[in-house]
mmCIF file of C-alpha atoms and ligand atoms in Angstrom:
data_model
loop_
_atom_site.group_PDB
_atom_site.id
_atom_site.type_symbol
_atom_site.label_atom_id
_atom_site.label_comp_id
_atom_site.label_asym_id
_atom_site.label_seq_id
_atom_site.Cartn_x
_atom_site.Cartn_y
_atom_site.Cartn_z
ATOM 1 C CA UNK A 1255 0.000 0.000 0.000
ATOM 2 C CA UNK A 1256 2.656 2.627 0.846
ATOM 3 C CA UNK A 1257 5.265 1.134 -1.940
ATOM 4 C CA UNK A 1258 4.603 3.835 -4.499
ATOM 5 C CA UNK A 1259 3.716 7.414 -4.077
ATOM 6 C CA UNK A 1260 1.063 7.797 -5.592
ATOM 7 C CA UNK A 1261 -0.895 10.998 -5.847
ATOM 8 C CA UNK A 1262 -4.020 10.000 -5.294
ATOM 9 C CA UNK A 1263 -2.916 8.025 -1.725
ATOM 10 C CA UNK A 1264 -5.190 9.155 1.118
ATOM 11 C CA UNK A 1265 -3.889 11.773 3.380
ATOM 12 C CA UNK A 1266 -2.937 9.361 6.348
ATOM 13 C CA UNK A 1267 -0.767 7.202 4.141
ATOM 14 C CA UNK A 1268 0.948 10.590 3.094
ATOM 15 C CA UNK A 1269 1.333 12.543 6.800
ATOM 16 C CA UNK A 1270 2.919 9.040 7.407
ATOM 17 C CA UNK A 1271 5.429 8.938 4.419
ATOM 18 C CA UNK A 1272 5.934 12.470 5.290
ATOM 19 C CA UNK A 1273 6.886 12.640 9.084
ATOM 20 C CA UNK A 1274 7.729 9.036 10.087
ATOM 21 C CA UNK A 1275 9.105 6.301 7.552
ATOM 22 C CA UNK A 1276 12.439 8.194 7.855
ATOM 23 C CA UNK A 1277 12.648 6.087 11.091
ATOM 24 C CA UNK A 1278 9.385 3.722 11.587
ATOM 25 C CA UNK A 1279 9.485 2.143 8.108
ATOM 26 C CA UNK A 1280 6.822 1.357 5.468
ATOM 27 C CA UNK A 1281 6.112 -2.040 7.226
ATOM 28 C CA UNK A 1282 5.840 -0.297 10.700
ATOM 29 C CA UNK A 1283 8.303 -2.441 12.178
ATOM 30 C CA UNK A 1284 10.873 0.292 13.146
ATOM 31 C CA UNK A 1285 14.301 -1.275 13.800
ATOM 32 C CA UNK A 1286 15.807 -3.331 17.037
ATOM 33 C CA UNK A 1287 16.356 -1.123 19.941
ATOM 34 C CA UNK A 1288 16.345 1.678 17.727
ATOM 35 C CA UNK A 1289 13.171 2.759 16.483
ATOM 36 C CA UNK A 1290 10.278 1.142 17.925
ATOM 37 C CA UNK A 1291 7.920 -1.268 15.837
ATOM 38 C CA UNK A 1292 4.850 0.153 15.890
ATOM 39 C CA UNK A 1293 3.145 -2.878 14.405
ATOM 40 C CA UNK A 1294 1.262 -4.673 17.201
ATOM 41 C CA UNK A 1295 2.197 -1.631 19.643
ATOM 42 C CA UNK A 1296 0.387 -1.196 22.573
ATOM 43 C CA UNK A 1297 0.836 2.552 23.433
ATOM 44 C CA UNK A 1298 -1.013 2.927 19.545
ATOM 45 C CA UNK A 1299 -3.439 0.706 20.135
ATOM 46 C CA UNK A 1300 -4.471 1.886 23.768
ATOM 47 C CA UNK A 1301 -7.886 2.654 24.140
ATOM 48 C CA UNK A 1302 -8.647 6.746 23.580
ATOM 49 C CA UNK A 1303 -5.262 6.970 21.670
ATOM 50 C CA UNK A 1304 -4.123 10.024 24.014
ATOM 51 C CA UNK A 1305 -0.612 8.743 24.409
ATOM 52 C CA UNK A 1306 -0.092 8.284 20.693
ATOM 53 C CA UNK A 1307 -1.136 11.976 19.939
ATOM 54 C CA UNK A 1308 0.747 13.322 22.662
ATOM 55 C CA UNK A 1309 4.128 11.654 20.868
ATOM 56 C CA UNK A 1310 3.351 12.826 17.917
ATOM 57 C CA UNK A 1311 2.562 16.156 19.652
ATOM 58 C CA UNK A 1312 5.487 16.119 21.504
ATOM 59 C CA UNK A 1313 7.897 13.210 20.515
ATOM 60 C CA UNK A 1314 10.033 11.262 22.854
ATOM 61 C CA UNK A 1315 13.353 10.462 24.103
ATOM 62 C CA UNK A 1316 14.660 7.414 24.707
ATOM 63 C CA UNK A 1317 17.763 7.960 27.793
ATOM 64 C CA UNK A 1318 21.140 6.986 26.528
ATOM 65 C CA UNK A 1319 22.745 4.335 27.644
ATOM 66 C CA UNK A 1320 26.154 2.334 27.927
ATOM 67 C CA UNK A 1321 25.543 0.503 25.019
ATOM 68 C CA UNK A 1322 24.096 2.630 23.122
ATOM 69 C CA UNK A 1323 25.321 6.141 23.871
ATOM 70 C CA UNK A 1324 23.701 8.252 21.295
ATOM 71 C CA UNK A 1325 20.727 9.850 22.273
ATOM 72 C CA UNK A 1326 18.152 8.786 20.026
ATOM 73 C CA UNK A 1327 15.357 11.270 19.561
ATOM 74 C CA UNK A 1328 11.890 11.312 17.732
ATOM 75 C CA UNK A 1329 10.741 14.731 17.026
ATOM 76 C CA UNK A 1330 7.439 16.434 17.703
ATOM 77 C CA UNK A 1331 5.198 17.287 15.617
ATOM 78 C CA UNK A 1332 2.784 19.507 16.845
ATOM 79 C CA UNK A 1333 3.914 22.536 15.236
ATOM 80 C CA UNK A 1334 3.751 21.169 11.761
ATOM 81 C CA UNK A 1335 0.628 19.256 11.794
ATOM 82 C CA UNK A 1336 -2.974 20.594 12.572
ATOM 83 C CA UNK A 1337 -5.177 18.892 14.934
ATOM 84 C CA UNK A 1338 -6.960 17.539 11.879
ATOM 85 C CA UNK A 1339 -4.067 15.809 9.873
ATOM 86 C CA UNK A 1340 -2.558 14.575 13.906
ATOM 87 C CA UNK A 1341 -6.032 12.627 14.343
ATOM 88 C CA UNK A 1342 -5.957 11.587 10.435
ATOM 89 C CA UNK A 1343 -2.466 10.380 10.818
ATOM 90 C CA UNK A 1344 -2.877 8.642 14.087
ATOM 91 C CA UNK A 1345 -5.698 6.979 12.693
ATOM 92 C CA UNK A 1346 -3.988 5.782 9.592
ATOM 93 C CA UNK A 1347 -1.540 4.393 12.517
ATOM 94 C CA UNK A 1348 -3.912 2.509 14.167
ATOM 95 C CA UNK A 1349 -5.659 1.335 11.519
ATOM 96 C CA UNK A 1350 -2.419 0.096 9.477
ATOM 97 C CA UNK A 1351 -1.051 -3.276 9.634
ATOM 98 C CA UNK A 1352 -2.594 -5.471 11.943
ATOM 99 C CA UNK A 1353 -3.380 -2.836 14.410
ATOM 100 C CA UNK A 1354 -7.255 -2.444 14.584
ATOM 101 C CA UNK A 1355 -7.442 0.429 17.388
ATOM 102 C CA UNK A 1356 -10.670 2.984 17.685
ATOM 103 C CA UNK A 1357 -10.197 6.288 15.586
ATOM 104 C CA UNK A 1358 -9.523 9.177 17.618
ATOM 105 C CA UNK A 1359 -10.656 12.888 16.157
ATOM 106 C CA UNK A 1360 -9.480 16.227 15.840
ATOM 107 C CA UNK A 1361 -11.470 17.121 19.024
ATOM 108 C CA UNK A 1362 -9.188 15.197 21.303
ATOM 109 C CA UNK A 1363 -6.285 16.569 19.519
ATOM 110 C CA UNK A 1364 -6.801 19.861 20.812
ATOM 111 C CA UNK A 1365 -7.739 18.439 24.205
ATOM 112 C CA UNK A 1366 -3.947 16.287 24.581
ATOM 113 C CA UNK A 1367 -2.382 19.634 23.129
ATOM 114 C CA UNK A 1368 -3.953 22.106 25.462
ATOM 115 C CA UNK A 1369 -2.497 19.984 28.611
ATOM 116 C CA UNK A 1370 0.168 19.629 27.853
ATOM 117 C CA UNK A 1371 1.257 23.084 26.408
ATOM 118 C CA UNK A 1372 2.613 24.361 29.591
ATOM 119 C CA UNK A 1373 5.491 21.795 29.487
ATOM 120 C CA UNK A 1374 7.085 23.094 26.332
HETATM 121 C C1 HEC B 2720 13.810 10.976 13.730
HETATM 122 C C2 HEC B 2720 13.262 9.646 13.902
HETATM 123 C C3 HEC B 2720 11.791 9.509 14.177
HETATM 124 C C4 HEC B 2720 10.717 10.030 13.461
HETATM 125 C C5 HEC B 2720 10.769 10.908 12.222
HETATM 126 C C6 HEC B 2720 9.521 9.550 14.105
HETATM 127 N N1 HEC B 2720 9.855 8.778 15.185
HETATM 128 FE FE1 HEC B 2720 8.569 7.815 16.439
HETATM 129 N N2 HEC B 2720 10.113 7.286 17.623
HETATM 130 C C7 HEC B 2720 11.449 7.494 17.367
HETATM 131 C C8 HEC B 2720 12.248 7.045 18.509
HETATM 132 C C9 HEC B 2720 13.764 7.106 18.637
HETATM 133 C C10 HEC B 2720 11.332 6.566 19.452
HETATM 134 C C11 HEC B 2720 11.630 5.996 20.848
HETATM 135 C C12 HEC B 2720 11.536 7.111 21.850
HETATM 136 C C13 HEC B 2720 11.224 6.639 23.222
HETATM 137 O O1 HEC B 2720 10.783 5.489 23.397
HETATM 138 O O2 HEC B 2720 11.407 7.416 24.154
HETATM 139 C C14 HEC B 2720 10.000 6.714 18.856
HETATM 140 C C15 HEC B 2720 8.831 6.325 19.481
HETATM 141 C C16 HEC B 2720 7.581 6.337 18.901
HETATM 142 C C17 HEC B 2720 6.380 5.808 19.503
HETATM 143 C C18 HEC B 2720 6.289 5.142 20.880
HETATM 144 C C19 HEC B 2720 6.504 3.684 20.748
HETATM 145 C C20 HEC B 2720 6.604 3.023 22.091
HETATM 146 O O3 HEC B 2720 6.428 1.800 22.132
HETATM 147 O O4 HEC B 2720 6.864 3.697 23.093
HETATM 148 C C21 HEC B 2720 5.366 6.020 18.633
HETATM 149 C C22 HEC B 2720 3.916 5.620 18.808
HETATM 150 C C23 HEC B 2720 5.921 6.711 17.483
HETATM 151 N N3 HEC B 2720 7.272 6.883 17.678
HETATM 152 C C24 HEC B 2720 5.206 7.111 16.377
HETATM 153 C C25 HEC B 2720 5.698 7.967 15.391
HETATM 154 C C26 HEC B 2720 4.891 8.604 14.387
HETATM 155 C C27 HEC B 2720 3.387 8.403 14.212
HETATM 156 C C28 HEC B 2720 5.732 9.381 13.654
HETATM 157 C C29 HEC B 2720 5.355 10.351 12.532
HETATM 158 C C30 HEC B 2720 4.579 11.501 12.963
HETATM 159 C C31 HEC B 2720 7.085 9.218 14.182
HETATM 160 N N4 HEC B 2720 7.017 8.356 15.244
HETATM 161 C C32 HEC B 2720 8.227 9.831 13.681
HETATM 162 C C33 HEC B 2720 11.962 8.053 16.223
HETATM 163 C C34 HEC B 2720 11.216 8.730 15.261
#
C-alpha cells in the first residue's frame, strides 16, 4: 500500500510517508532497539489513543545508555501538523497493519495539546 507514491494516496498514508518512515518504516516495524515497531504496539493501540497523539505532539526520548550512547530522539510534531491531519495520521496508525485500534478525532487533539502546552 505505501510502496509507491502515488498521488491519489489518502492523506494518512501521506502525513505518514511524510513525518515518520524516515525512522518507523513502510512495514511499521521500526528497527531493534532503535526505532520502535509500531506494528502490534500497545501505546497505539491503547484505548482513547491520548498517548499516541501526545508523541506525535510532543515526541520522545529514549535515555542513553552504555551501550548505546547516542541519544536517540523522535521529534514532535505539533507545530507542523494541525489537529486535523494529527487525528488523520494517528488513525492511519492505528488502523495500518494489523493494528485495529478505535479512531480518535481532531477534538481530542486539541484536548492532549492544550495539557500539555505548559510543558514546552
Ligand atoms: C527521527 C526519527 C523519528 C521520526 C521521524 C519519528 N519517530 Fe517515532 N520514535 C522514534 C524514537 C527514537 C522513538 C523511541 C523514543 C522513546 O521510546 O522514548 C520513537 C517512538 C515512537 C512511539 C512510541 C513507541 C513506544 O512503544 O513507546 C510512537 C507511537 C511513534 N514513535 C510514532 C511515530 C509517528 C506516528 C511518527 C510520525 C509523525 C514518528 N514516530 C516519527 C523516532 C522517530
Amino acid at each position: 500500500m505505501l510502496a509507491s507514491a502515488d498521488p491519489g494516496m489518502e492523506l494518512g498514508a501521506r502525513l505518514y510517508l511524510d513525518n515518520c518512515n524516515a525512522c518507523h518504516f513502510v512495514d511499521g516495524l521500526g528497527a531493534d532497539e532503535v526505532f520502535p515497531e509500531l506494528d502490534g504496539n500497545s501505546l497505539v493501540n491503547a484505548p482513547g489513543g491520548t498517548g499516541l497523539i501526545h508523541i506525535i505532539l510532543h515526541g520522545a526520548e529514549l535515555p542513553s545508555t552504555e551501550i548505546r550512547p547516542m541519544r536517540l530522539r523522535m521529534p514532535g510534531f505539533g507545530n507542523r501538523l494541525s489537529d486535523d491531519e494529527v487525528a488523520t495520521l494517528a488513525n492511519f496508525v492505528r488502523s495500518g497493519w494489523s493494528n485495529t485500534a478505535d479512531a480518535v478525532d481532531a477534538d481530542m487533539v486539541a484536548e492532549v495539546r492544550s495539557q500539555f502546552s505548559e510543558t514546552e
